[in-house]
Every structure is written in C-alpha cells, then in structure tokens.
DNA sequence: GCCAACGTTGGC
DNA sequence: GCCAACGTTGGC
C-alpha cells in the first residue's frame, strides 16, 4: 500500500477541519506531476497531512484516501479559485480524490525537524526548490516520520 | 524549439 | 513582505 504526503494551507483545509468533517474532497491540484500522483492513489492509501504557508509549516496528522480519483469539478467552476478556462466537462485535465481523517498528531512535526533527518533526504518535501504539493513517501520514510510523532 | 517574461509556491 | 525557485505562456 503506497504512502503519500499532501500539502494544504490550513486556512483552507486543516487536519482539524478534516477531523471535524471526517471527509473532504482534495481538489485544486494544478501541477501535472502532482496530478499524476493523485491518479495513482487507491482507496485505503494513507497520507501525511502537511500544513503549508502558515506559522508552523509541518506534518500535522494522517489522512486516508477513500475514493478513486475523478475529474476535479473546481476546474469547471468559473467562480472557483481553481477554475481552469481551458478545462471542459469533456476534457478536464485535473483530478481530485476524496479523503478521510485518520490521525491528528499531538504536535506538528515541523519542516525544520524533517530537514534534519538523514532518512528523509530523498523526500521531495525537504529538497531545495521543490514545490511539489503531492508526493509519494516510501515505507522507510513513512516509518522515520512516524517515529517523530 | 528557444527563452524571456510572468505568475505561483511557500519558507522565512 | 521578501524573494528564490519553479512551471507556464507566448513571441519569435
């Protein structure tokens, strides 16, 4: 079962929001590499829920993929922040998936701490200049991060 | 196909 | 708010 890491701005969707709602649609991915990762997700996959663009960027908990991927409806909504004028119902290049809550960490594992872990040096998250918002996490990386929670 | 300009991401 | 790094756009 593959593992993932996905970034969200907590102002938009935080791990606490997910815990409260239990499920949410993970949409708005607008990068082809990240989209391809979304398309390879399977129900039951777990992911680290990363808080970005906030006072304490880091991993805040764990979520679970609970649906197959499907065309991202926000790409077709003119009033959406994620509207893509080049997308159509017939040809929508963007994908979304439904996610569920799994676990809230007592404390956020800060990015600064993740950066100090040699076991995580291959993770796109900690690599200079990387802005990938959806990325795979190996079983070894998963265990190394969990050990910090 | 090249590449400059632009917009976005996201840490700090 | 700043700015480095990246991806995309569009003229040529």
PDB file of C-alpha atoms (C1' of nucleotides) in Angstrom:
ATOM      1  CA  UNK A   1       0.000   0.000   0.000  1.00  0.00           C
ATOM      2  CA  UNK A   2       1.638   3.238  -1.107  1.00  0.00           C
ATOM      3  CA  UNK A   3       2.068   6.198   1.194  1.00  0.00           C
ATOM      4  CA  UNK A   4       1.799   9.857   0.277  1.00  0.00           C
ATOM      5  CA  UNK A   5       2.294  13.370   1.549  1.00  0.00           C
ATOM      6  CA  UNK A   6      -0.078  16.156   0.577  1.00  0.00           C
ATOM      7  CA  UNK A   7       0.155  19.844   1.331  1.00  0.00           C
ATOM      8  CA  UNK A   8      -2.745  22.037   2.332  1.00  0.00           C
ATOM      9  CA  UNK A   9      -2.920  25.556   3.610  1.00  0.00           C
ATOM     10  CA  UNK A  10      -4.642  25.162   6.978  1.00  0.00           C
ATOM     11  CA  UNK A  11      -6.650  28.329   6.315  1.00  0.00           C
ATOM     12  CA  UNK A  12      -8.254  26.366   3.507  1.00  0.00           C
ATOM     13  CA  UNK A  13      -8.338  22.859   4.964  1.00  0.00           C
ATOM     14  CA  UNK A  14      -6.514  21.852   8.137  1.00  0.00           C
ATOM     15  CA  UNK A  15      -6.191  18.461   9.765  1.00  0.00           C
ATOM     16  CA  UNK A  16      -8.606  19.702  12.433  1.00  0.00           C
ATOM     17  CA  UNK A  17     -11.112  20.657   9.763  1.00  0.00           C
ATOM     18  CA  UNK A  18     -10.788  17.151   8.362  1.00  0.00           C
ATOM     19  CA  UNK A  19     -11.224  15.599  11.793  1.00  0.00           C
ATOM     20  CA  UNK A  20     -14.359  17.658  12.311  1.00  0.00           C
ATOM     21  CA  UNK A  21     -15.830  16.896   8.899  1.00  0.00           C
ATOM     22  CA  UNK A  22     -14.414  13.360   8.687  1.00  0.00           C
ATOM     23  CA  UNK A  23     -14.234  13.564   4.893  1.00  0.00           C
ATOM     24  CA  UNK A  24     -13.271  16.174   2.334  1.00  0.00           C
ATOM     25  CA  UNK A  25     -12.598  16.477  -1.364  1.00  0.00           C
ATOM     26  CA  UNK A  26      -8.927  17.001  -2.145  1.00  0.00           C
ATOM     27  CA  UNK A  27      -9.079  19.295  -5.142  1.00  0.00           C
ATOM     28  CA  UNK A  28      -7.237  22.191  -6.705  1.00  0.00           C
ATOM     29  CA  UNK A  29      -4.115  20.261  -7.669  1.00  0.00           C
ATOM     30  CA  UNK A  30      -2.798  22.200 -10.670  1.00  0.00           C
ATOM     31  CA  UNK A  31       0.546  20.661 -11.389  1.00  0.00           C
ATOM     32  CA  UNK A  32       0.880  17.720 -13.742  1.00  0.00           C
ATOM     33  CA  UNK A  33       3.370  15.787 -11.682  1.00  0.00           C
ATOM     34  CA  UNK A  34       1.226  16.127  -8.571  1.00  0.00           C
ATOM     35  CA  UNK A  35      -1.881  15.246 -10.562  1.00  0.00           C
ATOM     36  CA  UNK A  36      -0.237  12.073 -11.799  1.00  0.00           C
ATOM     37  CA  UNK A  37       0.373  11.067  -8.218  1.00  0.00           C
ATOM     38  CA  UNK A  38      -3.286  11.736  -7.391  1.00  0.00           C
ATOM     39  CA  UNK A  39      -4.230   9.481 -10.278  1.00  0.00           C
ATOM     40  CA  UNK A  40      -2.161   6.635  -8.910  1.00  0.00           C
ATOM     41  CA  UNK A  41      -3.793   6.747  -5.464  1.00  0.00           C
ATOM     42  CA  UNK A  42      -6.026   3.926  -4.298  1.00  0.00           C
ATOM     43  CA  UNK A  43      -8.681   3.834  -1.590  1.00  0.00           C
ATOM     44  CA  UNK A  44      -7.019   2.814   1.653  1.00  0.00           C
ATOM     45  CA  UNK A  45      -3.754   4.632   0.942  1.00  0.00           C
ATOM     46  CA  UNK A  46      -2.587   6.789   3.845  1.00  0.00           C
ATOM     47  CA  UNK A  47      -1.013  10.213   3.543  1.00  0.00           C
ATOM     48  CA  UNK A  48       0.731  12.689   5.758  1.00  0.00           C
ATOM     49  CA  UNK A  49      -1.304  15.868   6.031  1.00  0.00           C
ATOM     50  CA  UNK A  50       1.142  18.756   5.689  1.00  0.00           C
ATOM     51  CA  UNK A  51       0.317  22.321   6.657  1.00  0.00           C
ATOM     52  CA  UNK A  52       1.923  24.859   4.333  1.00  0.00           C
ATOM     53  CA  UNK A  53       2.045  28.663   4.169  1.00  0.00           C
ATOM     54  CA  UNK A  54       1.308  29.017   7.852  1.00  0.00           C
ATOM     55  CA  UNK A  55       3.121  29.961  11.076  1.00  0.00           C
ATOM     56  CA  UNK A  56       4.367  26.425  11.693  1.00  0.00           C
ATOM     57  CA  UNK A  57       4.757  24.505   8.440  1.00  0.00           C
ATOM     58  CA  UNK A  58       4.952  20.776   9.020  1.00  0.00           C
ATOM     59  CA  UNK A  59       3.136  17.471   9.192  1.00  0.00           C
ATOM     60  CA  UNK A  60       0.016  17.738  11.314  1.00  0.00           C
ATOM     61  CA  UNK A  61      -1.516  14.292  11.047  1.00  0.00           C
ATOM     62  CA  UNK A  62      -2.604  11.480   8.779  1.00  0.00           C
ATOM     63  CA  UNK A  63      -5.423  11.152   6.283  1.00  0.00           C
ATOM     64  CA  UNK A  64      -6.689   8.328   4.147  1.00  0.00           C
ATOM     65  CA  UNK A  65      -7.686   8.138   0.513  1.00  0.00           C
ATOM     66  CA  UNK A  66     -11.296   6.969   0.429  1.00  0.00           C
ATOM     67  CA  UNK A  67     -12.301   7.147  -3.234  1.00  0.00           C
ATOM     68  CA  UNK A  68     -10.999   6.552  -6.700  1.00  0.00           C
ATOM     69  CA  UNK A  69      -9.779   9.727  -8.375  1.00  0.00           C
ATOM     70  CA  UNK A  70     -12.237  11.637 -10.533  1.00  0.00           C
ATOM     71  CA  UNK A  71     -12.262  14.823 -12.655  1.00  0.00           C
ATOM     72  CA  UNK A  72     -11.786  17.863 -10.436  1.00  0.00           C
ATOM     73  CA  UNK A  73     -15.068  19.797 -10.568  1.00  0.00           C
ATOM     74  CA  UNK A  74     -13.437  23.024  -9.410  1.00  0.00           C
ATOM     75  CA  UNK A  75     -11.650  23.274 -12.769  1.00  0.00           C
ATOM     76  CA  UNK A  76     -15.063  23.868 -14.395  1.00  0.00           C
ATOM     77  CA  UNK A  77     -16.442  26.331 -11.860  1.00  0.00           C
ATOM     78  CA  UNK A  78     -15.931  29.878 -13.069  1.00  0.00           C
ATOM     79  CA  UNK A  79     -16.243  31.235  -9.544  1.00  0.00           C
ATOM     80  CA  UNK A  80     -13.645  28.854  -8.143  1.00  0.00           C
ATOM     81  CA  UNK A  81     -10.163  29.885  -7.228  1.00  0.00           C
ATOM     82  CA  UNK A  82      -9.104  26.761  -9.117  1.00  0.00           C
ATOM     83  CA  UNK A  83     -11.074  27.476 -12.293  1.00  0.00           C
ATOM     84  CA  UNK A  84      -9.206  26.471 -15.443  1.00  0.00           C
ATOM     85  CA  UNK A  85     -10.594  28.190 -18.547  1.00  0.00           C
ATOM     86  CA  UNK A  86      -9.041  25.512 -20.731  1.00  0.00           C
ATOM     87  CA  UNK A  87     -10.828  22.672 -18.980  1.00  0.00           C
ATOM     88  CA  UNK A  88     -14.204  21.365 -20.117  1.00  0.00           C
ATOM     89  CA  UNK A  89     -16.533  18.608 -18.969  1.00  0.00           C
ATOM     90  CA  UNK A  90     -15.361  16.553 -21.933  1.00  0.00           C
ATOM     91  CA  UNK A  91     -11.711  17.338 -21.406  1.00  0.00           C
ATOM     92  CA  UNK A  92     -10.810  18.068 -17.829  1.00  0.00           C
ATOM     93  CA  UNK A  93      -7.119  17.548 -17.224  1.00  0.00           C
ATOM     94  CA  UNK A  94      -7.338  17.818 -13.435  1.00  0.00           C
ATOM     95  CA  UNK A  95      -8.115  15.160 -10.873  1.00  0.00           C
ATOM     96  CA  UNK A  96      -9.461  15.145  -7.347  1.00  0.00           C
ATOM     97  CA  UNK A  97      -9.996  12.453  -4.737  1.00  0.00           C
ATOM     98  CA  UNK A  98     -11.946  12.085  -1.524  1.00  0.00           C
ATOM     99  CA  UNK A  99     -10.054  11.811   1.740  1.00  0.00           C
ATOM    100  CA  UNK A 100     -10.919  10.782   5.280  1.00  0.00           C
ATOM    101  CA  UNK A 101      -9.497  11.584   8.686  1.00  0.00           C
ATOM    102  CA  UNK A 102      -7.092   9.129  10.294  1.00  0.00           C
ATOM    103  CA  UNK A 103      -4.996  10.781  12.974  1.00  0.00           C
ATOM    104  CA  UNK A 104      -4.150  14.170  14.483  1.00  0.00           C
ATOM    105  CA  UNK A 105      -0.634  14.462  15.845  1.00  0.00           C
ATOM    106  CA  UNK A 106      -0.349  15.995  19.306  1.00  0.00           C
ATOM    107  CA  UNK A 107       2.261  18.324  17.931  1.00  0.00           C
ATOM    108  CA  UNK A 108       3.009  19.322  14.368  1.00  0.00           C
ATOM    109  CA  UNK A 109       6.256  17.786  13.156  1.00  0.00           C
ATOM    110  CA  UNK A 110       7.920  20.940  11.886  1.00  0.00           C
ATOM    111  CA  UNK A 111       9.553  21.127   8.492  1.00  0.00           C
ATOM    112  CA  UNK A 112      12.732  22.273  10.216  1.00  0.00           C
ATOM    113  CA  UNK A 113      12.848  18.953  12.071  1.00  0.00           C
ATOM    114  CA  UNK A 114      12.122  16.899   8.973  1.00  0.00           C
ATOM    115  CA  UNK A 115      15.030  18.602   7.264  1.00  0.00           C
ATOM    116  CA  UNK A 116      17.439  17.299   9.884  1.00  0.00           C
ATOM    117  CA  UNK A 117      16.545  13.648   9.288  1.00  0.00           C
ATOM    118  CA  UNK A 118      19.011  11.880   7.043  1.00  0.00           C
ATOM    119  CA  UNK A 119      16.404   9.173   6.379  1.00  0.00           C
ATOM    120  CA  UNK A 120      14.296  11.836   4.654  1.00  0.00           C
ATOM    121  CA  UNK A 121      16.929  13.375   2.413  1.00  0.00           C
ATOM    122  CA  UNK A 122      15.301  11.794  -0.646  1.00  0.00           C
ATOM    123  CA  UNK A 123      11.875  13.230   0.098  1.00  0.00           C
ATOM    124  CA  UNK A 124      10.857  15.995  -2.331  1.00  0.00           C
ATOM    125  CA  UNK A 125       9.435  17.972   0.590  1.00  0.00           C
ATOM    126  CA  UNK A 126      12.870  18.732   2.021  1.00  0.00           C
ATOM    127  CA  UNK A 127      14.671  19.285  -1.248  1.00  0.00           C
ATOM    128  CA  UNK A 128      15.656  22.794  -2.125  1.00  0.00           C
ATOM    129  CA  UNK A 129      13.326  24.490  -4.541  1.00  0.00           C
ATOM    130  CA  UNK A 130      10.781  21.698  -4.537  1.00  0.00           C
ATOM    131  CA  UNK A 131       7.209  22.925  -4.585  1.00  0.00           C
ATOM    132  CA  UNK A 132       5.512  19.624  -5.271  1.00  0.00           C
ATOM    133  CA  UNK A 133       2.253  19.517  -3.316  1.00  0.00           C
ATOM    134  CA  UNK A 134       1.567  15.800  -3.673  1.00  0.00           C
ATOM    135  CA  UNK A 135       4.380  13.287  -3.408  1.00  0.00           C
ATOM    136  CA  UNK A 136       4.991   9.631  -2.684  1.00  0.00           C
ATOM    137  CA  UNK A 137       6.523   8.574   0.633  1.00  0.00           C
ATOM    138  CA  UNK A 138       8.418   5.287   0.886  1.00  0.00           C
ATOM    139  CA  UNK A 139       7.697   2.788   3.651  1.00  0.00           C
ATOM    140  CA  UNK A 140      11.058   3.672   5.210  1.00  0.00           C
ATOM    141  CA  UNK A 141      10.318   7.397   5.094  1.00  0.00           C
ATOM    142  CA  UNK A 142       6.860   6.774   6.498  1.00  0.00           C
ATOM    143  CA  UNK A 143       8.301   4.915   9.468  1.00  0.00           C
ATOM    144  CA  UNK A 144      11.003   7.526  10.019  1.00  0.00           C
ATOM    145  CA  UNK A 145       8.420  10.313  10.117  1.00  0.00           C
ATOM    146  CA  UNK A 146       6.009   8.380  12.331  1.00  0.00           C
ATOM    147  CA  UNK A 147       8.824   7.889  14.819  1.00  0.00           C
ATOM    148  CA  UNK A 148       8.919  11.680  15.232  1.00  0.00           C
ATOM    149  CA  UNK A 149       5.208  11.993  16.031  1.00  0.00           C
TER     150      UNK A 149
ATOM    151  C1'  DG B   1      12.206  24.694 -30.190  1.00  0.00           C
ATOM    152  C1'  DC B   2      14.186  28.544 -27.596  1.00  0.00           C
ATOM    153  C1'  DC B   3      13.875  31.515 -23.989  1.00  0.00           C
ATOM    154  C1'  DA B   4      12.324  35.839 -21.663  1.00  0.00           C
ATOM    155  C1'  DA B   5       8.607  37.293 -19.027  1.00  0.00           C
ATOM    156  C1'  DC B   6       5.355  36.306 -15.911  1.00  0.00           C
ATOM    157  C1'  DG B   7       2.695  34.123 -12.145  1.00  0.00           C
ATOM    158  C1'  DT B   8       2.828  30.982  -8.267  1.00  0.00           C
ATOM    159  C1'  DT B   9       4.594  28.495  -4.304  1.00  0.00           C
ATOM    160  C1'  DG B  10       5.955  28.607   0.116  1.00  0.00           C
ATOM    161  C1'  DG B  11       9.650  29.242   3.640  1.00  0.00           C
ATOM    162  C1'  DC B  12      11.442  32.735   6.241  1.00  0.00           C
TER     163       DC B  12
ATOM    164  C1'  DG C   1       6.657  41.498   2.816  1.00  0.00           C
ATOM    165  C1'  DC C   2      10.626  39.462   0.528  1.00  0.00           C
ATOM    166  C1'  DC C   3      12.481  36.587  -2.661  1.00  0.00           C
ATOM    167  C1'  DA C   4      14.365  32.074  -4.558  1.00  0.00           C
ATOM    168  C1'  DA C   5      12.917  28.565  -7.311  1.00  0.00           C
ATOM    169  C1'  DC C   6       9.899  26.633 -10.276  1.00  0.00           C
ATOM    170  C1'  DG C   7       6.273  25.922 -14.051  1.00  0.00           C
ATOM    171  C1'  DT C   8       3.776  28.013 -17.779  1.00  0.00           C
ATOM    172  C1'  DT C   9       2.994  31.094 -21.530  1.00  0.00           C
ATOM    173  C1'  DG C  10       3.677  33.011 -25.804  1.00  0.00           C
ATOM    174  C1'  DG C  11       6.509  35.636 -29.213  1.00  0.00           C
ATOM    175  C1'  DC C  12       9.810  34.664 -32.438  1.00  0.00           C
TER     176       DC C  12
END
